[in-house]
Short mmCIF file of C-alpha atoms in Angstrom, two decimals:
data_model
loop_
_atom_site.label_atom_id
_atom_site.label_comp_id
_atom_site.label_asym_id
_atom_site.label_seq_id
_atom_site.Cartn_x
_atom_site.Cartn_y
_atom_site.Cartn_z
CA UNK A 1 70.54 69.29 -76.37
CA UNK A 2 67.32 68.99 -78.35
CA UNK A 3 64.16 67.65 -76.76
CA UNK A 4 62.95 64.15 -77.44
CA UNK A 5 60.17 64.10 -80.04
CA UNK A 6 56.62 63.32 -78.95
CA UNK A 7 53.34 63.77 -80.82
CA UNK A 8 51.69 67.05 -79.83
CA UNK A 9 48.38 65.38 -79.12
CA UNK A 10 46.76 61.98 -78.83
CA UNK A 11 43.10 61.29 -78.20
CA UNK A 12 40.90 58.32 -77.47
CA UNK A 13 37.49 57.36 -76.19
CA UNK A 14 36.91 56.03 -72.68
CA UNK A 15 37.95 52.40 -72.45
CA UNK A 16 40.24 52.55 -75.47
CA UNK A 17 44.02 52.22 -75.46
CA UNK A 18 46.40 54.89 -76.69
CA UNK A 19 50.15 54.93 -77.18
CA UNK A 20 52.48 57.91 -76.97
CA UNK A 21 55.84 57.67 -78.70
CA UNK A 22 59.08 59.33 -77.64
CA UNK A 23 61.85 59.40 -80.23
CA UNK A 24 65.45 60.46 -79.85
CA UNK A 25 68.97 59.61 -80.83
CA UNK A 26 71.26 56.93 -79.45
CA UNK A 27 73.01 59.66 -77.45
CA UNK A 28 69.70 60.79 -75.98
CA UNK A 29 69.10 57.33 -74.56
CA UNK A 30 72.77 56.78 -73.79
CA UNK A 31 72.57 53.04 -74.15
CA UNK A 32 70.72 52.93 -70.85
CA UNK A 33 67.20 52.00 -69.88
CA UNK A 34 66.71 55.17 -67.84
CA UNK A 35 63.54 56.33 -69.57
CA UNK A 36 60.75 57.75 -67.46
CA UNK A 37 57.28 59.18 -68.08
CA UNK A 38 55.47 61.98 -66.25
CA UNK A 39 51.84 63.02 -66.11
CA UNK A 40 51.00 66.67 -65.57
CA UNK A 41 47.52 68.01 -65.00
CA UNK A 42 46.93 71.75 -65.60
CA UNK A 43 48.41 73.87 -62.84
CA UNK A 44 49.91 70.85 -61.08
CA UNK A 45 53.39 69.47 -60.65
CA UNK A 46 54.45 66.52 -62.79
CA UNK A 47 53.93 63.02 -61.40
CA UNK A 48 56.17 60.05 -62.12
CA UNK A 49 54.21 57.31 -63.93
CA UNK A 50 56.92 55.01 -65.35
CA UNK A 51 60.62 54.67 -64.58
CA UNK A 52 63.43 52.58 -66.08
CA UNK A 53 61.40 52.11 -69.29
CA UNK A 54 58.67 49.89 -67.90
CA UNK A 55 58.46 50.03 -64.11
CA UNK A 56 55.52 51.57 -62.29
CA UNK A 57 55.97 53.36 -58.96
CA UNK A 58 53.78 52.20 -56.12
CA UNK A 59 50.28 53.62 -56.47
CA UNK A 60 50.32 54.09 -60.24
CA UNK A 61 47.58 52.21 -62.05
CA UNK A 62 48.58 49.13 -64.03
CA UNK A 63 46.71 50.68 -66.96
CA UNK A 64 49.95 52.54 -67.60
CA UNK A 65 52.77 50.61 -69.24
CA UNK A 66 56.05 51.50 -70.91
CA UNK A 67 58.37 49.98 -73.45
CA UNK A 68 61.38 50.85 -75.59
CA UNK A 69 62.67 49.65 -78.91
CA UNK A 70 65.81 51.12 -80.37
CA UNK A 71 65.63 54.89 -80.07
CA UNK A 72 61.91 55.07 -79.46
CA UNK A 73 60.20 54.71 -76.10
CA UNK A 74 56.46 54.36 -75.72
CA UNK A 75 53.81 54.87 -73.07
CA UNK A 76 50.55 52.97 -73.40
CA UNK A 77 47.43 53.86 -71.46
CA UNK A 78 44.84 51.12 -71.57
CA UNK A 79 41.22 51.42 -70.48
CA UNK A 80 41.38 55.19 -70.98
CA UNK A 81 39.57 57.17 -68.28
CA UNK A 82 38.55 60.81 -68.01
CA UNK A 83 41.14 61.37 -65.28
CA UNK A 84 43.91 60.41 -67.71
CA UNK A 85 43.38 63.63 -69.63
CA UNK A 86 46.64 65.50 -69.04
CA UNK A 87 50.00 66.34 -70.55
CA UNK A 88 52.58 63.56 -70.67
CA UNK A 89 56.33 63.92 -70.91
CA UNK A 90 59.03 61.34 -71.48
CA UNK A 91 62.54 61.81 -70.14
CA UNK A 92 65.84 60.04 -70.61
CA UNK A 93 69.25 60.04 -69.00
CA UNK A 94 71.74 60.75 -71.76
CA UNK A 95 75.24 59.67 -72.68
CA UNK A 96 76.40 63.12 -71.62
CA UNK A 97 75.31 62.48 -68.02
CA UNK A 98 72.43 64.90 -68.38
CA UNK A 99 68.68 64.51 -68.72
CA UNK A 100 66.47 65.39 -71.66
CA UNK A 101 62.69 65.70 -71.67
CA UNK A 102 60.31 65.12 -74.52
CA UNK A 103 58.29 67.84 -76.19
CA UNK A 104 55.15 66.74 -74.39
CA UNK A 105 51.87 65.18 -75.51
CA UNK A 106 48.39 66.39 -74.66
CA UNK A 107 46.07 63.45 -74.11
CA UNK A 108 42.40 64.14 -74.70
CA UNK A 109 39.65 61.76 -73.64
CA UNK A 110 36.82 62.16 -76.11
CA UNK B 1 54.38 63.96 -44.90
CA UNK B 2 56.84 63.48 -47.73
CA UNK B 3 57.19 66.79 -49.52
CA UNK B 4 59.35 69.36 -51.24
CA UNK B 5 58.60 73.07 -50.89
CA UNK B 6 60.30 75.62 -53.12
CA UNK B 7 60.72 79.30 -52.32
CA UNK B 8 62.69 82.33 -53.44
CA UNK B 9 61.09 83.03 -56.80
CA UNK B 10 60.06 86.50 -57.88
CA UNK B 11 60.49 89.31 -60.37
CA UNK B 12 64.08 90.19 -61.29
CA UNK B 13 65.59 92.49 -63.90
CA UNK B 14 67.64 91.14 -66.80
CA UNK B 15 71.21 90.58 -65.68
CA UNK B 16 70.10 90.14 -62.09
CA UNK B 17 70.49 87.29 -59.64
CA UNK B 18 68.18 85.16 -57.53
CA UNK B 19 68.57 82.25 -55.12
CA UNK B 20 65.96 79.53 -54.99
CA UNK B 21 65.53 77.17 -52.05
CA UNK B 22 63.82 73.83 -51.68
CA UNK B 23 62.96 72.43 -48.24
CA UNK B 24 62.60 68.67 -47.98
CA UNK B 25 60.71 66.74 -45.33
CA UNK B 26 59.45 63.25 -44.64
CA UNK B 27 62.31 61.32 -46.21
CA UNK B 28 66.03 60.76 -45.77
CA UNK B 29 67.19 63.76 -47.74
CA UNK B 30 70.89 62.93 -47.57
CA UNK B 31 70.32 59.62 -49.37
CA UNK B 32 68.87 61.13 -52.51
CA UNK B 33 70.19 63.03 -55.49
CA UNK B 34 68.31 66.25 -56.08
CA UNK B 35 67.42 68.18 -59.19
CA UNK B 36 65.97 71.39 -60.58
CA UNK B 37 63.58 71.26 -63.52
CA UNK B 38 61.92 74.33 -65.04
CA UNK B 39 58.89 75.00 -67.18
CA UNK B 40 58.44 78.23 -69.12
CA UNK B 41 54.84 79.49 -69.29
CA UNK B 42 52.86 77.29 -71.65
CA UNK B 43 55.93 75.24 -72.55
CA UNK B 44 57.38 71.84 -71.75
CA UNK B 45 59.70 70.62 -69.02
CA UNK B 46 63.43 71.39 -69.15
CA UNK B 47 66.02 69.76 -66.89
CA UNK B 48 68.29 72.37 -65.30
CA UNK B 49 70.70 70.71 -62.87
CA UNK B 50 71.39 67.70 -60.65
CA UNK B 51 73.48 67.17 -57.51
CA UNK B 52 74.46 63.88 -55.91
CA UNK B 53 73.58 63.08 -52.31
CA UNK B 54 77.02 64.08 -51.03
CA UNK B 55 77.36 67.09 -53.36
CA UNK B 56 80.40 65.45 -54.92
CA UNK B 57 78.91 65.26 -58.39
CA UNK B 58 77.02 68.03 -60.15
CA UNK B 59 75.73 68.48 -63.67
CA UNK B 60 74.09 71.34 -65.55
CA UNK B 61 72.16 71.87 -68.75
CA UNK B 62 74.20 73.78 -71.34
CA UNK B 63 71.60 76.57 -71.21
CA UNK B 64 72.53 77.45 -67.60
CA UNK B 65 76.13 76.28 -67.29
CA UNK B 66 78.34 79.05 -65.95
CA UNK B 67 75.36 81.08 -64.73
CA UNK B 68 73.58 78.78 -62.27
CA UNK B 69 75.03 76.98 -59.25
CA UNK B 70 73.29 74.10 -57.51
CA UNK B 71 74.10 73.26 -53.89
CA UNK B 72 72.61 71.48 -50.91
CA UNK B 73 72.83 71.47 -47.13
CA UNK B 74 72.05 68.00 -45.84
CA UNK B 75 72.01 69.24 -42.24
CA UNK B 76 69.15 71.57 -43.17
CA UNK B 77 67.43 69.18 -45.61
CA UNK B 78 67.65 71.91 -48.21
CA UNK B 79 68.51 72.31 -51.88
CA UNK B 80 69.48 75.60 -53.50
CA UNK B 81 69.86 77.12 -56.94
CA UNK B 82 71.89 80.31 -57.25
CA UNK B 83 71.00 82.00 -60.53
CA UNK B 84 72.93 84.89 -62.05
CA UNK B 85 73.06 86.78 -65.36
CA UNK B 86 69.37 86.09 -65.73
CA UNK B 87 67.66 86.68 -69.05
CA UNK B 88 64.11 86.54 -70.34
CA UNK B 89 64.72 82.94 -71.40
CA UNK B 90 65.05 81.98 -67.74
CA UNK B 91 61.46 83.00 -66.97
CA UNK B 92 59.83 79.80 -65.77
CA UNK B 93 58.30 77.84 -62.93
CA UNK B 94 61.20 76.13 -61.18
CA UNK B 95 60.56 72.73 -59.63
CA UNK B 96 62.85 70.83 -57.32
CA UNK B 97 62.65 67.06 -57.58
CA UNK B 98 64.29 64.14 -55.86
CA UNK B 99 65.65 61.19 -57.80
CA UNK B 100 65.85 57.60 -56.69
CA UNK B 101 69.05 57.26 -54.78
CA UNK B 102 69.69 53.93 -56.51
CA UNK B 103 71.60 54.98 -59.60
CA UNK B 104 74.21 52.28 -60.28
CA UNK B 105 76.42 54.51 -62.42
CA UNK B 106 79.55 55.85 -60.77
CA UNK B 107 80.77 59.42 -60.66
CA UNK B 108 77.46 60.93 -61.80
CA UNK B 109 75.11 63.33 -60.06
CA UNK B 110 72.00 61.27 -60.79
CA UNK B 111 70.48 58.92 -63.32
CA UNK B 112 67.25 57.94 -61.61
CA UNK B 113 63.78 59.19 -62.46
CA UNK B 114 62.36 62.24 -60.70
CA UNK B 115 60.11 60.58 -58.16
CA UNK B 116 59.01 63.45 -55.92
CA UNK B 117 58.29 67.00 -57.07
CA UNK B 118 57.58 70.24 -55.31
CA UNK B 119 54.87 72.65 -56.44
CA UNK B 120 57.37 75.05 -57.97
CA UNK B 121 58.41 78.67 -57.53
CA UNK B 122 57.96 81.20 -60.32
CA UNK B 123 60.86 83.25 -61.63
CA UNK B 124 60.07 86.17 -63.91
CA UNK B 125 62.87 88.08 -65.61
CA UNK B 126 61.62 91.39 -66.90
#
């Protein structure tokens, strides 16, 4: 099972919006909408930011939004803030009843 | 407090075995599927295994199938990962994570997102 493909890095200035893509195959996404996104600060455990493509858990800022079109999912961070600087991973439940993570994207706030 | 606490990591020789544990508290453990996710040093996340709330359904990544065994004890609010035939490629920080409990698919271990994570336990094979 190969990882979903994400850009290695994305950067933006405070207040700007950035979008992280997550590309896979139809098997990777399994025909479901079980795509999630995780934020990981250095030395910390991952934190769930988006689930089921576009839903935010309680307590997650509405500056984070998710979408999916075909075999590409996306995470958009609007109004970029210094605290958003972290690694971000997408994940999907697959047609093989397994999970696959993305390669990870380092977000830098300039 | 809602939390997951992993333990059992350490240094093990190639070919050796190790058993990881994850203690859950602050939520209804027996209502949730549970998972193990690992992260090699400086690398990305890799899903390892999932187990349904009743232990009836289990799934593994191909990279660990036949070598790792996931289990749980709902009476003790605990999740386990028995690892054997360990190799250098298994060196990683191992996280336990809970997932939703609302997966509508039948006969699967889990399909929900990983909503609560522990801090991880490090396994070094050398």
